[in-house]
PDB file of C-alpha atoms in Angstrom:
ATOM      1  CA  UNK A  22      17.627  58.173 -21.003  1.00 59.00           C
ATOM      2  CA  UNK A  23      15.297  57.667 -18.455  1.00 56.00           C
ATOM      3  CA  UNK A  24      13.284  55.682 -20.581  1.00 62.00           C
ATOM      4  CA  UNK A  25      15.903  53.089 -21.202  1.00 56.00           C
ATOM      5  CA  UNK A  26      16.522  53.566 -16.972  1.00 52.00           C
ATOM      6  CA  UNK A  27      13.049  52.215 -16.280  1.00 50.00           C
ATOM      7  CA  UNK A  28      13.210  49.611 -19.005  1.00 55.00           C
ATOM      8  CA  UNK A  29      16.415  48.151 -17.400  1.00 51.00           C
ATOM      9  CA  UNK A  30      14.350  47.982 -13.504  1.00 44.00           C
ATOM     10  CA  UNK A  31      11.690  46.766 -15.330  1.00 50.00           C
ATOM     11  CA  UNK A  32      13.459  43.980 -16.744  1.00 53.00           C
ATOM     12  CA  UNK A  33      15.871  43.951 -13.682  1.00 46.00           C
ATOM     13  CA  UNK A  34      12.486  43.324 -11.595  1.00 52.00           C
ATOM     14  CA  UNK A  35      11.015  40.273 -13.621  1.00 53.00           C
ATOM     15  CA  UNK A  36      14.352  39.020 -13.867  1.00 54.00           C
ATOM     16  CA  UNK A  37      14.646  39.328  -9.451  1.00 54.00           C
ATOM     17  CA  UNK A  38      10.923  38.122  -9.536  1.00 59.00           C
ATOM     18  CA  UNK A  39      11.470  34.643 -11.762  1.00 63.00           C
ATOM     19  CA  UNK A  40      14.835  33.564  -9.342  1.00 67.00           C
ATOM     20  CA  UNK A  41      12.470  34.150  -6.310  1.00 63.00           C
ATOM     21  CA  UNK A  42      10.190  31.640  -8.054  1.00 60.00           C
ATOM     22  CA  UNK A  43      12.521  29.145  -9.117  1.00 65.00           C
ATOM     23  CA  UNK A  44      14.460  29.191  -5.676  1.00 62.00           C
ATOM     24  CA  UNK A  45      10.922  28.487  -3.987  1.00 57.00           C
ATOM     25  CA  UNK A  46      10.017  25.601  -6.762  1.00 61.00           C
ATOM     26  CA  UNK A  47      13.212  23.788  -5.217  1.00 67.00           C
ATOM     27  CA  UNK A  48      12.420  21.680  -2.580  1.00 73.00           C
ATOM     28  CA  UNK A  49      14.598  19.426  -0.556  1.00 81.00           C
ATOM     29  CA  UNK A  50      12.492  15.937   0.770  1.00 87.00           C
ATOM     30  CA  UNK A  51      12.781  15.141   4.674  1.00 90.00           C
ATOM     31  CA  UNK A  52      11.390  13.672   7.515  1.00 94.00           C
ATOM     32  CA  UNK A  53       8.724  16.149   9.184  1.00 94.00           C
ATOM     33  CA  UNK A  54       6.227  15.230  12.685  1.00 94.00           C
ATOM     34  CA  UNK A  55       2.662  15.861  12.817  1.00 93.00           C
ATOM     35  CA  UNK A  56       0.827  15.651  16.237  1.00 89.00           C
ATOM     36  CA  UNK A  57       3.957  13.366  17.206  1.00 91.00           C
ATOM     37  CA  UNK A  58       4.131  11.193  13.925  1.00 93.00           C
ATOM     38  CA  UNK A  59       6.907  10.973  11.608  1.00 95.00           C
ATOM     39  CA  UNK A  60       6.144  11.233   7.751  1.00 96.00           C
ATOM     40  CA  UNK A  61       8.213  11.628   4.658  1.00 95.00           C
ATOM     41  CA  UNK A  62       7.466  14.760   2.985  1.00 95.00           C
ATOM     42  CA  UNK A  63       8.616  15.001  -0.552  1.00 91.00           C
ATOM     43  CA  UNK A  64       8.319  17.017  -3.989  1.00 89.00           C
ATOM     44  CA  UNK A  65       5.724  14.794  -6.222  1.00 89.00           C
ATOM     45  CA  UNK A  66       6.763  12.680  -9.351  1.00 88.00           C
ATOM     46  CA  UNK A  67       5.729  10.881 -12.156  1.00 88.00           C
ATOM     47  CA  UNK A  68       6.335   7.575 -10.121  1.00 91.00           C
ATOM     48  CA  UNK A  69       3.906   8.606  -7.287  1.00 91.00           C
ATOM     49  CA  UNK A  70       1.349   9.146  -9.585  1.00 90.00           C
ATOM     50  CA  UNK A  71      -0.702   5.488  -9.236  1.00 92.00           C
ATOM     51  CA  UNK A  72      -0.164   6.238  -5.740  1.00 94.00           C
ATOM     52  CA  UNK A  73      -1.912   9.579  -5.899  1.00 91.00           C
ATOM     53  CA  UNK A  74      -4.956   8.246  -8.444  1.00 90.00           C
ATOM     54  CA  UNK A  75      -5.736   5.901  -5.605  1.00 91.00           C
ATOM     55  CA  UNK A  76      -5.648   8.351  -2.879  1.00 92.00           C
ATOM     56  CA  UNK A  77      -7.819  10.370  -5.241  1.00 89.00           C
ATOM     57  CA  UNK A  78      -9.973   8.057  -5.307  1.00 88.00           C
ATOM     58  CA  UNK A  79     -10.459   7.244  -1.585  1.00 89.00           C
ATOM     59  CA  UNK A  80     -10.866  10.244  -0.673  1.00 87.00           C
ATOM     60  CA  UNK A  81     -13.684  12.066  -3.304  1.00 81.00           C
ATOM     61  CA  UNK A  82     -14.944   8.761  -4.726  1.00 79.00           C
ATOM     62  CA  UNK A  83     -16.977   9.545  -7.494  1.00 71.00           C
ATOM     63  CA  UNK A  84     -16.540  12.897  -7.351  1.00 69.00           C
ATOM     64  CA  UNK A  85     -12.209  12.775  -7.225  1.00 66.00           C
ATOM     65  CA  UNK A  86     -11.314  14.946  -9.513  1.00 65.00           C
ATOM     66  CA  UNK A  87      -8.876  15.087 -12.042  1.00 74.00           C
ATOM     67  CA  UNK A  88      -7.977  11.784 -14.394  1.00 78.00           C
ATOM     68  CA  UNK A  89      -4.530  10.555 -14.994  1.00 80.00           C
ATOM     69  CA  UNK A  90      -3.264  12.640 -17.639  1.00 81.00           C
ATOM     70  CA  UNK A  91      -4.141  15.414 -16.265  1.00 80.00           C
ATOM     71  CA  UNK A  92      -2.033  14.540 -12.488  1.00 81.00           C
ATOM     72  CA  UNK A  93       0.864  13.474 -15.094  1.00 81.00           C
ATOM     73  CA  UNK A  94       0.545  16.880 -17.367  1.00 81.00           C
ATOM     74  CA  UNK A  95       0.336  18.700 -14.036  1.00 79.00           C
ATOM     75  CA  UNK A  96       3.504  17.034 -13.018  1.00 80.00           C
ATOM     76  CA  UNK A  97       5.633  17.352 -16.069  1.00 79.00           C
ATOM     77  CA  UNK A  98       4.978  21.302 -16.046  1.00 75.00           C
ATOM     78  CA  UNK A  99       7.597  21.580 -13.218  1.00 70.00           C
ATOM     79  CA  UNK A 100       7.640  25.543 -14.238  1.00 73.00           C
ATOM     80  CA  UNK A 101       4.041  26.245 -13.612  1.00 80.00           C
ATOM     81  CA  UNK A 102       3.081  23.599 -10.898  1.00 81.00           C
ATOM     82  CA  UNK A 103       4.527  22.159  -7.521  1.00 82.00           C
ATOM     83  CA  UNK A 104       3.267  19.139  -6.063  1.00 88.00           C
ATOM     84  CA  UNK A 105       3.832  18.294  -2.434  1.00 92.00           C
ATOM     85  CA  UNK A 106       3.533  14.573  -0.888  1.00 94.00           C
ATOM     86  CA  UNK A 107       3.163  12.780   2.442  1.00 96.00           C
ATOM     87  CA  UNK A 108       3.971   9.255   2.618  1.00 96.00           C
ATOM     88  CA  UNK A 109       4.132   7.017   6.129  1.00 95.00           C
ATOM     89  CA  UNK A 110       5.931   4.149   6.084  1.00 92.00           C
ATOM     90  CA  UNK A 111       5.909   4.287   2.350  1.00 91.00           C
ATOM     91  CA  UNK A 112       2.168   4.326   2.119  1.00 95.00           C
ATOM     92  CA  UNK A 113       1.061   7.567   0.027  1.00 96.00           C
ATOM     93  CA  UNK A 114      -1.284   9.315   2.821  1.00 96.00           C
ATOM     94  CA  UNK A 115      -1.432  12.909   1.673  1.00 96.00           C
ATOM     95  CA  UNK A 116      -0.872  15.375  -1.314  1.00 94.00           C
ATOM     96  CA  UNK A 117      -0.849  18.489  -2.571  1.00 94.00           C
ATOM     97  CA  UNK A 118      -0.752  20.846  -6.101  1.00 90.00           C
ATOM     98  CA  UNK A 119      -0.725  24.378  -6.822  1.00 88.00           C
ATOM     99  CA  UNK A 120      -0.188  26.021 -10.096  1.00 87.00           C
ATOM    100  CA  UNK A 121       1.249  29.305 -10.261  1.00 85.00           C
ATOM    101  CA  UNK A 122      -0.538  32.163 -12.522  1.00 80.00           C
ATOM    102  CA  UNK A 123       3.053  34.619 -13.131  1.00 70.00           C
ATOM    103  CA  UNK A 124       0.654  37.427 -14.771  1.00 74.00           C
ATOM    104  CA  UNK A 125      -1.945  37.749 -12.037  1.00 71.00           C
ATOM    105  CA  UNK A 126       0.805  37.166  -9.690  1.00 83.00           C
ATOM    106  CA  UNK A 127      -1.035  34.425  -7.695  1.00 86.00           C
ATOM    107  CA  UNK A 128      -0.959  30.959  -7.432  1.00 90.00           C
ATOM    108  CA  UNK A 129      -4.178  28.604  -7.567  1.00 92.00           C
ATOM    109  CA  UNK A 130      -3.894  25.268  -4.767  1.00 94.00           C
ATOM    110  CA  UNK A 131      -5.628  23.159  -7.667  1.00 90.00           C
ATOM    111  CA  UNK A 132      -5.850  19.708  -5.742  1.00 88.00           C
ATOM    112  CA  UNK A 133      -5.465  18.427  -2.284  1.00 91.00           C
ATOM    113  CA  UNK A 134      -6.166  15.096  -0.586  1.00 91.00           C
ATOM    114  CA  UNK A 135      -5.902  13.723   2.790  1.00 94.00           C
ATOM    115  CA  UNK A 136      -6.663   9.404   3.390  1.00 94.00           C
ATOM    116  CA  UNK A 137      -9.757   9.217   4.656  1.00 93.00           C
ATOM    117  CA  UNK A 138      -8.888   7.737   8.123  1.00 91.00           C
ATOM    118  CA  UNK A 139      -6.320  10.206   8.343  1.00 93.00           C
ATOM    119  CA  UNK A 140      -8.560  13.282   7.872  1.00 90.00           C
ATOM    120  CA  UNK A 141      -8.816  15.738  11.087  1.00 88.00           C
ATOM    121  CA  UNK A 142      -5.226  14.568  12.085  1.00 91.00           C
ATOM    122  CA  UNK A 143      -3.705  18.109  10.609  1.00 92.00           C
ATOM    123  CA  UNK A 144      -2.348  16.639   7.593  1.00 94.00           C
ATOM    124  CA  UNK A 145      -4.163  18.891   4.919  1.00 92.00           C
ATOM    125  CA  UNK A 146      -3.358  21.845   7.692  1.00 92.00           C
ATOM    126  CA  UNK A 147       0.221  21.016   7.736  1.00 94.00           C
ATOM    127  CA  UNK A 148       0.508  20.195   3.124  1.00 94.00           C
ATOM    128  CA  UNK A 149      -1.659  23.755   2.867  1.00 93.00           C
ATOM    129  CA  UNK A 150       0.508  26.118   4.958  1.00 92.00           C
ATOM    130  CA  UNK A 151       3.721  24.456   3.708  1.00 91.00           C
ATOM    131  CA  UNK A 152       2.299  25.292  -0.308  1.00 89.00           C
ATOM    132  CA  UNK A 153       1.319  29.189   1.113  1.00 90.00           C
ATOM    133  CA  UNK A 154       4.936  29.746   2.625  1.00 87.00           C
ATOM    134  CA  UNK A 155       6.376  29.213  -0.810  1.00 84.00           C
ATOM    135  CA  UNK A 156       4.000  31.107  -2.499  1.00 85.00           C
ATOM    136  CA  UNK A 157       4.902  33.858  -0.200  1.00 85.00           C
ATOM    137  CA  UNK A 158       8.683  33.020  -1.162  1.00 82.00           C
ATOM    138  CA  UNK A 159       7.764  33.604  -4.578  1.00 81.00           C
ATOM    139  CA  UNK A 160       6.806  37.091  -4.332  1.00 83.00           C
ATOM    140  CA  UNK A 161       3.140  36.628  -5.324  1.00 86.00           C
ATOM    141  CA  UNK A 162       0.106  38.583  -3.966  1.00 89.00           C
ATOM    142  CA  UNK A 163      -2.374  36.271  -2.914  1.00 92.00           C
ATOM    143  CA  UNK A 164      -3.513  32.264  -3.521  1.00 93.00           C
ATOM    144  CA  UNK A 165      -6.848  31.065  -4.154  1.00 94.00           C
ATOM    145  CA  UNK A 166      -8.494  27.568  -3.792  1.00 95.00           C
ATOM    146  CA  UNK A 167     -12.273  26.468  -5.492  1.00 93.00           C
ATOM    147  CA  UNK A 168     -14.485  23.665  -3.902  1.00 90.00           C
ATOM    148  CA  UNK A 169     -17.567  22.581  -3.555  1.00 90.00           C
ATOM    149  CA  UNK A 170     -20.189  25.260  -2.319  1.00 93.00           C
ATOM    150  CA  UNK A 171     -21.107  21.843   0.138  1.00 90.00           C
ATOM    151  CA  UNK A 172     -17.950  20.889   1.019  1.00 88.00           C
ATOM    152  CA  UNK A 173     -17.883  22.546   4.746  1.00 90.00           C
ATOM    153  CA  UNK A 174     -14.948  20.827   6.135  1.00 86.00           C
ATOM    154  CA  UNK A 175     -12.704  21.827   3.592  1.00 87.00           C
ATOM    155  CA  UNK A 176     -14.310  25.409   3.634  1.00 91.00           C
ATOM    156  CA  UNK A 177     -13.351  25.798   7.583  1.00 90.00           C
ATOM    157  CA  UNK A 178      -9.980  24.642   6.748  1.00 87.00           C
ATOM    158  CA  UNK A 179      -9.117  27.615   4.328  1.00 92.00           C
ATOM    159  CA  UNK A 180     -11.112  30.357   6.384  1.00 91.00           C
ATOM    160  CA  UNK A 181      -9.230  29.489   9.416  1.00 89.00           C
ATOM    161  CA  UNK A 182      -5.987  30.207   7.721  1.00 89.00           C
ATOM    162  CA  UNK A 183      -7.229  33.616   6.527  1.00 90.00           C
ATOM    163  CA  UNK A 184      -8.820  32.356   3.471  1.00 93.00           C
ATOM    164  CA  UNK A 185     -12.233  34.511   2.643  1.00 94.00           C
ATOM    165  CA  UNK A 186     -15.015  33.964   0.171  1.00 94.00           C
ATOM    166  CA  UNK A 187     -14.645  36.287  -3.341  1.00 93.00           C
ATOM    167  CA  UNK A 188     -16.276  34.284  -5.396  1.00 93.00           C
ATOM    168  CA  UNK A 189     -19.325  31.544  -6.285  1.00 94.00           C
ATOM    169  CA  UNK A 190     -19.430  29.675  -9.422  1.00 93.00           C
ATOM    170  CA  UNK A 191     -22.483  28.133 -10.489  1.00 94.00           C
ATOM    171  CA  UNK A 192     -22.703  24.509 -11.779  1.00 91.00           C
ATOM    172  CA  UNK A 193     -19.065  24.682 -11.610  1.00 89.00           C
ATOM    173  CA  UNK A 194     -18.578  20.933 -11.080  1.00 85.00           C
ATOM    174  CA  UNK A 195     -19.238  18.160 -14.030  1.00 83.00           C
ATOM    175  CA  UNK A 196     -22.590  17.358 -11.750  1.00 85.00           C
ATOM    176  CA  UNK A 197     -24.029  20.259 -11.585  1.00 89.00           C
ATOM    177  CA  UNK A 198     -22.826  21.565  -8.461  1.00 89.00           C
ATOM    178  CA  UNK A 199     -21.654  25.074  -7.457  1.00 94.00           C
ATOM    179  CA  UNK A 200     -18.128  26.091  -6.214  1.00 93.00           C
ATOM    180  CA  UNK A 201     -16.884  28.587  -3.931  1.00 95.00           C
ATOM    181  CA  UNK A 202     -13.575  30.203  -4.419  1.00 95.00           C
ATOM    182  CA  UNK A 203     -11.910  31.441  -1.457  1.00 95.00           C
ATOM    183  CA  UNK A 204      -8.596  33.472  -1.358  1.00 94.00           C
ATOM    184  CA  UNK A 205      -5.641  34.490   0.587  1.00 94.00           C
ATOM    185  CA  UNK A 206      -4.168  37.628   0.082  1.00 91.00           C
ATOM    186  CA  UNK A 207      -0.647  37.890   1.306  1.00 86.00           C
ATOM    187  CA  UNK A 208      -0.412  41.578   2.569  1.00 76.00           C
ATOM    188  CA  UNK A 209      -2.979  40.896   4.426  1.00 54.00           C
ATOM    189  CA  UNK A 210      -2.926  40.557   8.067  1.00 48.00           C
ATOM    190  CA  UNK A 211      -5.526  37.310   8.497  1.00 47.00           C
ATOM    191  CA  UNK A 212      -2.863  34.840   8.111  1.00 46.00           C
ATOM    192  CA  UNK A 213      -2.658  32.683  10.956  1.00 46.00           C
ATOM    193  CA  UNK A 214      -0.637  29.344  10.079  1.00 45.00           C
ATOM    194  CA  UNK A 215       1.333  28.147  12.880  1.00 41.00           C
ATOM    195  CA  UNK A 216       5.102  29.029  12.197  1.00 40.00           C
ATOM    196  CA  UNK A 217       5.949  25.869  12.975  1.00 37.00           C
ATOM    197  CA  UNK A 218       4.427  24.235   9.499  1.00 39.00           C
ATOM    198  CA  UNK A 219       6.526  23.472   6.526  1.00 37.00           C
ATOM    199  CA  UNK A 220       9.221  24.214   8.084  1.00 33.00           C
TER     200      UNK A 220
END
C-alpha cells in the first residue's frame, strides 16, 4: 500500500513538474523598453531564422556559432528549446536560446547575440534574465552557459547575475580554444537581476 502511495506522488510530481514547464514554454509577444527604447520582444520562429543567421554572423564573425540547420532543428524542438527575440522597428537586433535538460533538472542558455552597435545598451542583460525567470518558472535547479575562456565581456555579464565558474573545457571550440562554463543555481542567494526584466 504504501508502495503504490509513493508511486502515485511520484508520478503525481512529474506530472505537476511537466505543466510547470509547459506553462513557462508559453510566451505571449509584446512591446517591452530598454534604457527608454521600445522593442518587440517575441518567441522565435522558423521565419526569423535568416534574420538570426545574419545577426549571428555580425556579431561572432568567423567564430558565430551554430549553422542553419542546427538554429532550425533548435527551433522545431519547441519541447526541449525556447528561443527569445528582439526586433526594433522590424530589424532583428537581439536573440536568445536555451535548451532545457528535464533529467538534470537544468536548463543550458545555448546561444545568445546582441548587434554589434547595440552591445553595452542592456539588451543581452534584459534577453538573459527574461530566459532565467522562466527557468525558475519551470521548477529547475540551476542554468548554465559555456563561452569562450577569452570572451571577458560576456563572462562579466553572467557573474554579475550570480553566475560562477564550475567548469573549464579544453579546446572546446572547433579552433582550438578553451571554454568556461559558468552556472546559476536557483536556491541560491547570488541572484541579482533587476525585477524589473522580462517582465
Amino acid at each position: 500500500m504504501l508502495n503504490k502511495c509513493k508511486q502515485f506522488y511520484l508520478k503525481y510530481k512529474q506530472g505537476r513538474k511537466e505543466e510547470k514547464i509547459k506553462e513557462a514554454l508559453q510566451f505571449q509577444n509584446r512591446v517591452v523598453t530598454i534604457g527608454d527604447v521600445k522593442y518587440f520582444l517575441g518567441k522565435g520562429m522558423m521565419t526569423d531564422v535568416p534574420d538570426i543567421l545574419k545577426l549571428d554572423q555580425s556579431a561572432y564573425g568567423i567564430n558565430m556559432k551554430w549553422s542553419k540547420a542546427r538554429f532550425l532543428a533548435e527551433l522545431k524542438n519547441s519541447q526541449n528549446s525556447f528561443y527569445l527575440i528582439l526586433r526594433k522597428n522590424d530589424e532583428l537586433v537581439g536573440f536568445v536560446c536555451i535548451a532545457l535538460c528535464r533529467n538534470e533538472k537544468c536548463a543550458h542558455i545555448e546561444n545568445v547575440a546582441i548587434k554589434p552597435g547595440l552591445q553595452g545598451h542592456g539588451l543581452g542583460y534584459f534577453l538573459v534574465t527574461t530566459v532565467i525567470q522562466r527557468a525558475r518558472l519551470m521548477g529547475l535547479e540551476h542554468i548554465d552557459v559555456t563561452c569562450r575562456v577569452n570572451n571577458i565581456k560576456t563572462q562579466d555579464l553572467f557573474k554579475d547575475l550570480g553566475f560562477v565558474q564550475v567548469e573549464i573545457k579544453p579546446k572546446y571550440y572547433p579552433d582550438g580554444t578553451d571554454a568556461v562554463c559558468l552556472r546559476l543555481h536557483f536556491d541560491k542567494t547570488n541572484y541579482i537581476g533587476s525585477r524589473n526584466f522580462g517582465r
